[in-house]
PDB file of C-alpha atoms and ligand atoms in Angstrom:
ATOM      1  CA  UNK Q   1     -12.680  45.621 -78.552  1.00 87.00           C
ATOM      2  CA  UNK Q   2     -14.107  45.393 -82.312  1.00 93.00           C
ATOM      3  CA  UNK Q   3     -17.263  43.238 -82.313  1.00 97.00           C
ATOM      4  CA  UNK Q   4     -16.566  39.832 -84.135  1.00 97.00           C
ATOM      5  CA  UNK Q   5     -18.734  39.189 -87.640  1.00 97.00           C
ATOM      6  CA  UNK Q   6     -22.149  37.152 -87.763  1.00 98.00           C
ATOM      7  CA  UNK Q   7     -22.216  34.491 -90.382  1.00 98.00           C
ATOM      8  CA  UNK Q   8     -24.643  32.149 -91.023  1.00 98.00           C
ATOM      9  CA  UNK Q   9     -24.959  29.459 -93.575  1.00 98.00           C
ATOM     10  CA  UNK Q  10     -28.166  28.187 -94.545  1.00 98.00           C
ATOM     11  CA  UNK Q  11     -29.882  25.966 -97.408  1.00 97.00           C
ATOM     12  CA  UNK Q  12     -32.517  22.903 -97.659  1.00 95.00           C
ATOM     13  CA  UNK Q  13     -31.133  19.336 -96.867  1.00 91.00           C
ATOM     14  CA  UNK Q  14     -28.062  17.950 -97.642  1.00 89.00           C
ATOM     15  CA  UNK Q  15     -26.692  21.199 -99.537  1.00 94.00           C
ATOM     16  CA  UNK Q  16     -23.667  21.060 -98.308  1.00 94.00           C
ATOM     17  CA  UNK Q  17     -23.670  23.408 -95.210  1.00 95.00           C
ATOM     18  CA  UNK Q  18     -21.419  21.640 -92.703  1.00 93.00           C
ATOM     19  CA  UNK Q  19     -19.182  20.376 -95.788  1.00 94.00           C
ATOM     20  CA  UNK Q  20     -18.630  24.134 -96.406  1.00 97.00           C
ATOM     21  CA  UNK Q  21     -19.016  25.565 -92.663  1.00 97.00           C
ATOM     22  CA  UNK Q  22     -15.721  23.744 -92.086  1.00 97.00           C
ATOM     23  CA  UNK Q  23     -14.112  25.038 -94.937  1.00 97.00           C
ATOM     24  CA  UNK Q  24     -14.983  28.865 -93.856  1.00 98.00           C
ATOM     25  CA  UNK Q  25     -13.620  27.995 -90.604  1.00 98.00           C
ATOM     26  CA  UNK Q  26     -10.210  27.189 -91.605  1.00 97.00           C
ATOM     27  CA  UNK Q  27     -10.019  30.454 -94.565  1.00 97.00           C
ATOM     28  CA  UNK Q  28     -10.857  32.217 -91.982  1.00 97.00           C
ATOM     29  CA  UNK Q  29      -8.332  30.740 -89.239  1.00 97.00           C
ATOM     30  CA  UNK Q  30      -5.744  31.222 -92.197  1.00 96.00           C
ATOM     31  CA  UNK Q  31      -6.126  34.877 -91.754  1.00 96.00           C
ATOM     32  CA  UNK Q  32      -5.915  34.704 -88.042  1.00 96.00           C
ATOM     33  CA  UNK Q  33      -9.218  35.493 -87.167  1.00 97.00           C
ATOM     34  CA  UNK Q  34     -10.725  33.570 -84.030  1.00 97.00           C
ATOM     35  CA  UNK Q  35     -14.038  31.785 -85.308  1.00 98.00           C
ATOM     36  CA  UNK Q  36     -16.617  29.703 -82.769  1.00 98.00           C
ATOM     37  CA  UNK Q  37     -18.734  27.270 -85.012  1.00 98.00           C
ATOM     38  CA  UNK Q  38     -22.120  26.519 -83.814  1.00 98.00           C
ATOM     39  CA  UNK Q  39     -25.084  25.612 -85.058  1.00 98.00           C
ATOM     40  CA  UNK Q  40     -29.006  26.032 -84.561  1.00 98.00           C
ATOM     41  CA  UNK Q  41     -31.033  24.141 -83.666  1.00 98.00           C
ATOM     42  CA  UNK Q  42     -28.925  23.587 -80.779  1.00 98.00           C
ATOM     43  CA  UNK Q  43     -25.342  25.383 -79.625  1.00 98.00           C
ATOM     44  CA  UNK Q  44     -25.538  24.819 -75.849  1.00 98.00           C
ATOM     45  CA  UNK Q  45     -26.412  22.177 -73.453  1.00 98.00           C
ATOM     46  CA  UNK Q  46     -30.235  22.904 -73.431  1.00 98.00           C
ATOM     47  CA  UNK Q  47     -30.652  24.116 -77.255  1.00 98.00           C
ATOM     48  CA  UNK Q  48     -28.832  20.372 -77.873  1.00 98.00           C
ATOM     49  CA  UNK Q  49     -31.567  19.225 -75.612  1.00 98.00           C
ATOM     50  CA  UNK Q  50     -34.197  20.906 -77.402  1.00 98.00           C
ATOM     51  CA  UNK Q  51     -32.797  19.978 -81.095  1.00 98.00           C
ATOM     52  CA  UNK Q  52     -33.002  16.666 -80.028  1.00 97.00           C
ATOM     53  CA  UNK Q  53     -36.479  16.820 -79.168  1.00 97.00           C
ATOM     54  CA  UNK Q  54     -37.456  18.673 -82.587  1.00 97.00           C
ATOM     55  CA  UNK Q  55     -35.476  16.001 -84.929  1.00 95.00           C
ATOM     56  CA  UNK Q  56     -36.537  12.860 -82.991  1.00 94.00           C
ATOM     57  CA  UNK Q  57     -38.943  11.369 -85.246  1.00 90.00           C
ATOM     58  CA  UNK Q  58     -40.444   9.224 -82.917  1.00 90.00           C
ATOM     59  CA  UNK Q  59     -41.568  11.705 -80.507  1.00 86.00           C
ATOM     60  CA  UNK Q  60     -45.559  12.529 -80.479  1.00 92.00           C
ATOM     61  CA  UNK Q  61     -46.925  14.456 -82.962  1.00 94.00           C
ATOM     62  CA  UNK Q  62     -45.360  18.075 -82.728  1.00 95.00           C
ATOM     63  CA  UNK Q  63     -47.591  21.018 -82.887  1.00 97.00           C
ATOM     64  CA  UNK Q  64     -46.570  23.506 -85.489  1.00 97.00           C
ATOM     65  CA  UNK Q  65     -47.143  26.219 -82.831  1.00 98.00           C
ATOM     66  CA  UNK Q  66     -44.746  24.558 -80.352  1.00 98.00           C
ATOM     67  CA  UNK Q  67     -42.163  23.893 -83.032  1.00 98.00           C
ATOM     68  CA  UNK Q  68     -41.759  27.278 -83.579  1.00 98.00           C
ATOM     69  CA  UNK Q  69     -41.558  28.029 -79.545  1.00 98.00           C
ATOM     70  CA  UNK Q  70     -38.630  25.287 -79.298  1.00 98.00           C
ATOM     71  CA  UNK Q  71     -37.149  26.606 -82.603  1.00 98.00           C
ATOM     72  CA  UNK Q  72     -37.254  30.210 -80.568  1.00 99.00           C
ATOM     73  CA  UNK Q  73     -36.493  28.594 -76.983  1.00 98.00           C
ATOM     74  CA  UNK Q  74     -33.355  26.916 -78.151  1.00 98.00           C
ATOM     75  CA  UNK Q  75     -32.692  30.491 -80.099  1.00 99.00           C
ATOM     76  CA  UNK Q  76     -32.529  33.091 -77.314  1.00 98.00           C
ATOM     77  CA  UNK Q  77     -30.272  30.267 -75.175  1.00 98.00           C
ATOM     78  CA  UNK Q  78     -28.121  30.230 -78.209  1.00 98.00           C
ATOM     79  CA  UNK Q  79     -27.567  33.833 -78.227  1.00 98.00           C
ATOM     80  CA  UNK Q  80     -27.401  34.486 -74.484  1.00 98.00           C
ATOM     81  CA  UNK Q  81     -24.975  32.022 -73.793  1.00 98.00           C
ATOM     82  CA  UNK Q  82     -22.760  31.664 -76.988  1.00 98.00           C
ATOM     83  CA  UNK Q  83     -23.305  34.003 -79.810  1.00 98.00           C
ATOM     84  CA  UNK Q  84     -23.229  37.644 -77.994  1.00 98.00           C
ATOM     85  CA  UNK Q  85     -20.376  36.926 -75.789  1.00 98.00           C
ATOM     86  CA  UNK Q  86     -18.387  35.178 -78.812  1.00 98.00           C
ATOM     87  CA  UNK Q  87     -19.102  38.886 -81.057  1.00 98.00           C
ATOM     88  CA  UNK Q  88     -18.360  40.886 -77.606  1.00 98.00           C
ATOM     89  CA  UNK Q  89     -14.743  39.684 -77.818  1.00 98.00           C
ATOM     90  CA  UNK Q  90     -14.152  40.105 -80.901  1.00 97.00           C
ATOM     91  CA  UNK Q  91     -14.717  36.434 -81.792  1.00 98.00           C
ATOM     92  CA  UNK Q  92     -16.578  35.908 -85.483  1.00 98.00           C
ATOM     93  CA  UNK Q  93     -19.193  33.241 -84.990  1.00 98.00           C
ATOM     94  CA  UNK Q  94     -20.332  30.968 -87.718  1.00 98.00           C
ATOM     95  CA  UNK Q  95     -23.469  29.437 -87.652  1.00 98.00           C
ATOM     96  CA  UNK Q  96     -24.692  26.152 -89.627  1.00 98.00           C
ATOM     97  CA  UNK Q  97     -28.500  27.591 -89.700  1.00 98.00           C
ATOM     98  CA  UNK Q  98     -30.437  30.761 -88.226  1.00 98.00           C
ATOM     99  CA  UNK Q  99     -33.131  32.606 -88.262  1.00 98.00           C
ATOM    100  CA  UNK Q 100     -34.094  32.698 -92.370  1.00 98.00           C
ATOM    101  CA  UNK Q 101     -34.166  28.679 -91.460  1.00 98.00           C
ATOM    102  CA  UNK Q 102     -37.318  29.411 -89.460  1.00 98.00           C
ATOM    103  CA  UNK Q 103     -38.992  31.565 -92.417  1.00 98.00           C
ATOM    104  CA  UNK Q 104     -37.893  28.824 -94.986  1.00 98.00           C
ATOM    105  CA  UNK Q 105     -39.018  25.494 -93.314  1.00 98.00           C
ATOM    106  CA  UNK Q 106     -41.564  26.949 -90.759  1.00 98.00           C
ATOM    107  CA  UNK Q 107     -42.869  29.890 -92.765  1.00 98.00           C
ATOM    108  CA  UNK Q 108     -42.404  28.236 -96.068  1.00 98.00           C
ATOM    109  CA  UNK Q 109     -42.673  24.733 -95.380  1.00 97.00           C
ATOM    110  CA  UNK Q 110     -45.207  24.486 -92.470  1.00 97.00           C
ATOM    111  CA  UNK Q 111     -47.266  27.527 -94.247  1.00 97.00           C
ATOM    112  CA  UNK Q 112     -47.042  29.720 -90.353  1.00 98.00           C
ATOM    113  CA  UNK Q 113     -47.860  33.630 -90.463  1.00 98.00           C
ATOM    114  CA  UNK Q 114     -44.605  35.682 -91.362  1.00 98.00           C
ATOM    115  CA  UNK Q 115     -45.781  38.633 -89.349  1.00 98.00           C
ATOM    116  CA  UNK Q 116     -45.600  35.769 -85.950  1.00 98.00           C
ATOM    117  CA  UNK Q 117     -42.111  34.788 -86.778  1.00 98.00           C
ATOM    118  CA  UNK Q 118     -40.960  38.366 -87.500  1.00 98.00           C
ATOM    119  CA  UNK Q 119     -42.515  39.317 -83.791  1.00 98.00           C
ATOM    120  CA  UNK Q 120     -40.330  36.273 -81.929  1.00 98.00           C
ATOM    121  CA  UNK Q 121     -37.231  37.050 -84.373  1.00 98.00           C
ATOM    122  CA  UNK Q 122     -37.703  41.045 -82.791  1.00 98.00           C
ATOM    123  CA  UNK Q 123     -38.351  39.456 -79.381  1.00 98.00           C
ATOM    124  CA  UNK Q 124     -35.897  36.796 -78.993  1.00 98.00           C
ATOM    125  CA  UNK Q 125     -32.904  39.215 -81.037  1.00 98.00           C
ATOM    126  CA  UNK Q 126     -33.366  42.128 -80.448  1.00 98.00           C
ATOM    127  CA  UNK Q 127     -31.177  43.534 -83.225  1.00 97.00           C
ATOM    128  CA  UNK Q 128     -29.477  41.210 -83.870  1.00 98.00           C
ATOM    129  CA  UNK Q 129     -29.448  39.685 -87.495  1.00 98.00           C
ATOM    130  CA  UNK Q 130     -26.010  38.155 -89.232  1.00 98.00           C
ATOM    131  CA  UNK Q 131     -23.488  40.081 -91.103  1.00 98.00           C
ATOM    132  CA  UNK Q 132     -23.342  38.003 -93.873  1.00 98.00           C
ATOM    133  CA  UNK Q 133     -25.837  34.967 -95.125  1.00 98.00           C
ATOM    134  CA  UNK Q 134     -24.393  32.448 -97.394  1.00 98.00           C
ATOM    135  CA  UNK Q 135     -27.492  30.636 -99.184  1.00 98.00           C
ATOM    136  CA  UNK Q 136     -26.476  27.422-100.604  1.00 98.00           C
ATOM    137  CA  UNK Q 137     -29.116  26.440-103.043  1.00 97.00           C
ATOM    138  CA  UNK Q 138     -29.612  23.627-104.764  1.00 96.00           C
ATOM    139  CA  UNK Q 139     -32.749  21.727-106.632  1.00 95.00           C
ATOM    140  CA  UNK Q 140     -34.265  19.846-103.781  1.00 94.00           C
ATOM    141  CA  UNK Q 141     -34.015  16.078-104.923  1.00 92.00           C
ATOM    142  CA  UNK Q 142     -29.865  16.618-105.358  1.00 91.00           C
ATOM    143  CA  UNK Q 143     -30.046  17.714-101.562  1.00 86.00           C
ATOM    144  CA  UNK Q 144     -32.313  15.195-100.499  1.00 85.00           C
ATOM    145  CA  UNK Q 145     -30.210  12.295-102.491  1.00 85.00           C
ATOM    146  CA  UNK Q 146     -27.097  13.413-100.385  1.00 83.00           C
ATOM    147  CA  UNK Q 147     -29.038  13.570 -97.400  1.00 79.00           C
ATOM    148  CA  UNK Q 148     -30.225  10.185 -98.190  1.00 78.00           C
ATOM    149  CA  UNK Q 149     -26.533   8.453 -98.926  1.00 82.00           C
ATOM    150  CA  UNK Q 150     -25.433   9.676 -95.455  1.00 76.00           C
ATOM    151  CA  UNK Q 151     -28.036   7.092 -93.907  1.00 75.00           C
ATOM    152  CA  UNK Q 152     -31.381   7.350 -91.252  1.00 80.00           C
ATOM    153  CA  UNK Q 153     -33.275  10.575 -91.718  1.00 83.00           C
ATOM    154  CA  UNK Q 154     -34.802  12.877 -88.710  1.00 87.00           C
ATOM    155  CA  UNK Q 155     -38.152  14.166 -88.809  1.00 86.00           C
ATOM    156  CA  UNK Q 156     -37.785  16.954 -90.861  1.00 88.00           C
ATOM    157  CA  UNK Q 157     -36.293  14.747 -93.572  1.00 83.00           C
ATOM    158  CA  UNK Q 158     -39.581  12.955 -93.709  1.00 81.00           C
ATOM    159  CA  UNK Q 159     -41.236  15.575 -95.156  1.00 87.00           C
ATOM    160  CA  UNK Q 160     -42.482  15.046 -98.392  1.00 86.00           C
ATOM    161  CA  UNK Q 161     -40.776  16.672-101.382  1.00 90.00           C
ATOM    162  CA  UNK Q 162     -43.393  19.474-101.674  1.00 93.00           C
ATOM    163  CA  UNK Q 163     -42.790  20.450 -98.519  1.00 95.00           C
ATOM    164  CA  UNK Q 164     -39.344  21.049 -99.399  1.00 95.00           C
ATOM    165  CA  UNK Q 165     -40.001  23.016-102.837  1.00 96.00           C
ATOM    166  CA  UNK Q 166     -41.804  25.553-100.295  1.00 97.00           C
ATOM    167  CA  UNK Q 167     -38.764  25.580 -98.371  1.00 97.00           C
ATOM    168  CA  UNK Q 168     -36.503  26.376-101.566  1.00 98.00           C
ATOM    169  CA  UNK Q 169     -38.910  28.572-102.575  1.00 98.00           C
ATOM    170  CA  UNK Q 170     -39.063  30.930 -99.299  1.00 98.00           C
ATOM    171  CA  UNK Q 171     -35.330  30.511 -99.009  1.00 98.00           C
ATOM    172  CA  UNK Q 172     -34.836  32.408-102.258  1.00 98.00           C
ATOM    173  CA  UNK Q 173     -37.444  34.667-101.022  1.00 98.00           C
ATOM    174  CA  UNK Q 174     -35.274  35.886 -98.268  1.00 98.00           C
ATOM    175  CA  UNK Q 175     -32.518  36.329 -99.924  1.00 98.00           C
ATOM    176  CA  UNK Q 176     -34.767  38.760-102.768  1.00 98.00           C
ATOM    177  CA  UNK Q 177     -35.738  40.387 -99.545  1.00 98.00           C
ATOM    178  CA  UNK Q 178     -32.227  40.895 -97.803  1.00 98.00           C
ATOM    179  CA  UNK Q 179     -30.024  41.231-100.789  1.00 98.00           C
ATOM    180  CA  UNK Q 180     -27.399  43.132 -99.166  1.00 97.00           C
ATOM    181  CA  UNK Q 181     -27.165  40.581 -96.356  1.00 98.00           C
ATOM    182  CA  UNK Q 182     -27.958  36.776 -98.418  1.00 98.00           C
ATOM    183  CA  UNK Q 183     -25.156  35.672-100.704  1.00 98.00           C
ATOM    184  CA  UNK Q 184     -27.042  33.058-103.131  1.00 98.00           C
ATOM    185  CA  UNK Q 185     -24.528  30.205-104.330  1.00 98.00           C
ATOM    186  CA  UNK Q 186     -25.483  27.495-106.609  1.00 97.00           C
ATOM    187  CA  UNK Q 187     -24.661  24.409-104.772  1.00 96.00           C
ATOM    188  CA  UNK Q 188     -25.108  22.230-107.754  1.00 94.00           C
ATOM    189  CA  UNK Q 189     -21.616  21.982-108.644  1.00 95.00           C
ATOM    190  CA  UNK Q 190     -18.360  20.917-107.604  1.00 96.00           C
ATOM    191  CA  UNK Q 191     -17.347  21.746-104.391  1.00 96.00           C
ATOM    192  CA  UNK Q 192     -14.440  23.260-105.656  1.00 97.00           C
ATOM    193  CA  UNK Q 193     -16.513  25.694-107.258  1.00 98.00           C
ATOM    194  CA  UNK Q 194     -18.637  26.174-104.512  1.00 98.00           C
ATOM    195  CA  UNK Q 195     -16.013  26.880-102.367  1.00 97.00           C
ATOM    196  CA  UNK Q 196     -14.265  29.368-104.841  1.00 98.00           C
ATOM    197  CA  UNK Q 197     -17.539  31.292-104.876  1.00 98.00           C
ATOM    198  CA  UNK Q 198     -17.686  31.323-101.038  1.00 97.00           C
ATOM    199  CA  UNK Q 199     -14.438  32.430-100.438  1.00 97.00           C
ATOM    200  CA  UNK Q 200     -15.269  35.550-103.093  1.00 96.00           C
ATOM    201  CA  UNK Q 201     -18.534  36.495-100.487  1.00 97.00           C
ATOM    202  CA  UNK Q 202     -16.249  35.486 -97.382  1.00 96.00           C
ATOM    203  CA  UNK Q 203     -13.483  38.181 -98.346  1.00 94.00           C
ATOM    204  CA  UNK Q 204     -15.591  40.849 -98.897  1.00 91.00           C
ATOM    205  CA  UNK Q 205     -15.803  40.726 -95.324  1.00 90.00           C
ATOM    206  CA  UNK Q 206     -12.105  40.716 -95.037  1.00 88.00           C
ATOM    207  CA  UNK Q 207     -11.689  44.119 -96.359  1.00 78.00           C
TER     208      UNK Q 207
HETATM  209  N1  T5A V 301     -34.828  23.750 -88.753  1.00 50.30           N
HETATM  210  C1  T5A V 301     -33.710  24.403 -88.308  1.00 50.30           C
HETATM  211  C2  T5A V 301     -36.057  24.381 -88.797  1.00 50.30           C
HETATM  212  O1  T5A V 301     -37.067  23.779 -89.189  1.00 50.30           O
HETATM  213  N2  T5A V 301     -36.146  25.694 -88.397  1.00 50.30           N
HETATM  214  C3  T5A V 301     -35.062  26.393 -87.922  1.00 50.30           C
HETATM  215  O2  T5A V 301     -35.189  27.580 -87.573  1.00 50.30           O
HETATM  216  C4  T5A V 301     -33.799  25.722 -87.890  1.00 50.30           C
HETATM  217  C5  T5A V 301     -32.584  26.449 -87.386  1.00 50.30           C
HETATM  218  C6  T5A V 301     -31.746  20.787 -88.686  1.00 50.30           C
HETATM  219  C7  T5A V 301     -33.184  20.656 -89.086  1.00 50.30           C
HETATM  220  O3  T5A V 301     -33.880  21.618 -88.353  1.00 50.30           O
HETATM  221  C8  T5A V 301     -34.722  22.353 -89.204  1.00 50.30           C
HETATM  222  C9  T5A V 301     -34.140  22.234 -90.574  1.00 50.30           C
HETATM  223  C10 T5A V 301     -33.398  20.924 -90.570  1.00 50.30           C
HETATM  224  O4  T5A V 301     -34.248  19.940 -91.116  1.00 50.30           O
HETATM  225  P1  T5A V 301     -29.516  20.165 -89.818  1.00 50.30           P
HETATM  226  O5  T5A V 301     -28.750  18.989 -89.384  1.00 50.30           O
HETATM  227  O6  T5A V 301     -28.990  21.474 -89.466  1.00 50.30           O
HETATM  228  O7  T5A V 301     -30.993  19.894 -89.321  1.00 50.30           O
HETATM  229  O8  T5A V 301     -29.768  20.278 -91.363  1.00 50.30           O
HETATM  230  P2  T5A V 301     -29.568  19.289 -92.506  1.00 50.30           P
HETATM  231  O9  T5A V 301     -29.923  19.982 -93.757  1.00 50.30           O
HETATM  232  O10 T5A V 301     -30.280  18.021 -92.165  1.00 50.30           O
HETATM  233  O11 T5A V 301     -28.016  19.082 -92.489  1.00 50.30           O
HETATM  234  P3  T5A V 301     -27.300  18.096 -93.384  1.00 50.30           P
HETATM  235  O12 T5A V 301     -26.078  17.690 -92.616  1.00 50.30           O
HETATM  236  O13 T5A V 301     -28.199  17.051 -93.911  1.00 50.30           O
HETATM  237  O14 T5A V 301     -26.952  18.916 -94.653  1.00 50.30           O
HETATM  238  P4  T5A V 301     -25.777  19.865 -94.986  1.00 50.30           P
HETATM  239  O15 T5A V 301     -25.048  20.260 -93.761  1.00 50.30           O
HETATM  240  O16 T5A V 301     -26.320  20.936 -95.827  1.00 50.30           O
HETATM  241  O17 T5A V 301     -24.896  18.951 -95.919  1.00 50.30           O
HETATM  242  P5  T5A V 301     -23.471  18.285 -95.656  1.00 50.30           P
HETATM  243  O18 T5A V 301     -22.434  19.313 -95.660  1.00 50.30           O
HETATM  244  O19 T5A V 301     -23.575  17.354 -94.518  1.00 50.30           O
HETATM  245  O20 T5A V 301     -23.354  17.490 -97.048  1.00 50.30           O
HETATM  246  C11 T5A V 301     -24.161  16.392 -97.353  1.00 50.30           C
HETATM  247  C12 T5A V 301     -23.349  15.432 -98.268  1.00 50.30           C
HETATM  248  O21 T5A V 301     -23.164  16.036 -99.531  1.00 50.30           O
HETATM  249  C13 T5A V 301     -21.788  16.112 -99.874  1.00 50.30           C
HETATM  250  C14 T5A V 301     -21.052  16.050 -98.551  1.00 50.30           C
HETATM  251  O22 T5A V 301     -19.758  15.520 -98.727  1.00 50.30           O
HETATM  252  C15 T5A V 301     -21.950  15.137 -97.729  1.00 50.30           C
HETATM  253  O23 T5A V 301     -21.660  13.808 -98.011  1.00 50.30           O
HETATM  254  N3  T5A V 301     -21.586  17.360-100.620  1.00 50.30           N
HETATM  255  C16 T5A V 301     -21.363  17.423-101.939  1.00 50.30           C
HETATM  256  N4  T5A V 301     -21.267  16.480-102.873  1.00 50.30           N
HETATM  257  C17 T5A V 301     -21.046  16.886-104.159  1.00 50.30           C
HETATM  258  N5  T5A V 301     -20.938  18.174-104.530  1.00 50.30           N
HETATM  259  C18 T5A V 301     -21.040  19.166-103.625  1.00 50.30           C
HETATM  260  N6  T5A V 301     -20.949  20.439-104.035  1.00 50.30           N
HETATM  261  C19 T5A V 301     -21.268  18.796-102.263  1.00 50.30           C
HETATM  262  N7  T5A V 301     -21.442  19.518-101.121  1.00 50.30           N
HETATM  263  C20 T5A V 301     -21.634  18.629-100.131  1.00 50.30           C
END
């Protein structure tokens, strides 16, 4: 059996992620290739649980230390459960947020120690890191506007906009980092330009 294909979208708020995980989904069910689409945080019955808990602005105040634990918690479920036995068969998996979410918004935005992230990535992966990243980056007030018209934010969309310039800003580190792996689209266009440039990254893995 040929291993399925990692690939994870990722991006601040309201980029357009789930607008455009949708339309990889069906390019890729167009060319007959069997695709489960999950997302992080959350992607089984206790990583829901525990994405709940991390958006619910109303819960106590959140250590930054335990964040990252439920981030990672939620993370090796994920995997166990979903994610390996999806690639085992042969099944590509595409994922609305990973593991460059936790160095953008908790290395970035909540200022945590890269090497301590890098040591639970190692731990809670092993080896395993996505085939292909799709970065959807936009300037942080068009994503946040978005956000906004869609209604109530959670509690990471209460951070103030600094916090998500840090984000942006670590996000586009990554991908300077992981070049070969991080596709960078500008997401500050039409969609049907977005989705144009995605499906050039997307059929590179085609091939
Ligand atoms: N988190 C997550 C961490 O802190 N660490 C981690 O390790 C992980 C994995 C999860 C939160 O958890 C945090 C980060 C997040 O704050 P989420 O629901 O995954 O939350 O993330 P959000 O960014 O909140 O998701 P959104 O649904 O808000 O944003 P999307 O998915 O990027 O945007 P989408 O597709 O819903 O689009 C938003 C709106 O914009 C329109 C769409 O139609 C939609 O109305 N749109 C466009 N409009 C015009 N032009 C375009 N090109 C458009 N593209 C989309």
């Amino acid at each position: 059996m040929i291993r399925g294909k990692f690939i994870t979208l990722e991006g601040g708020e309201g980029v357009g992620k789930t607008t455009n995980l949708t339309f990889i989904r069906d390019y890729l069910q167009e060319h007959n290739i069997p695709v489960v689409v999950t997302r992080e945080p959350g992607g089984t019955v206790l990583a829901e649980k525990i994405r709940h808990l991390l958006l619910d602005k109303d819960s106590e105040i959140i250590s930054e230390q335990a964040e990252l634990l439920l981030i990672f918690a939620a993370r090796a479920q994920h995997i166990k459960h979903v994610i390996e036995p999806a690639l085992a068969q042969g099944e590509w998996v595409l994922c609305d947020r990973f593991t460059d979410a936790t160095y953008a918004y908790q290395g970035g935005g909540r200022n945590m120690r890269i090497s301590t992230i890098e040591w639970l990535e190692n731990l809670v992966q092993g080896n395993l890191r996505p085939d292909l990243t799709v970065l959807l980056d936009a300037p942080v007030e068009i994503g946040i506007e978005r956000a906004r018209e869609r209604g109530s934010f959670d509690r990471f969309e209460l951070e103030k906009i600094s916090f998500f310039e840090h984000v942006r800003r670590a996000y586009l580190l990554q991908a300077e980092l992981h070049p070969e792996r991080i596709k960078l689209i500008r997401a500050n266009r039409p969609l049907v330009d977005v989705q144009s440039a995605l499906i050039d990254v997307i059929r590179t893995l085609l091939r």
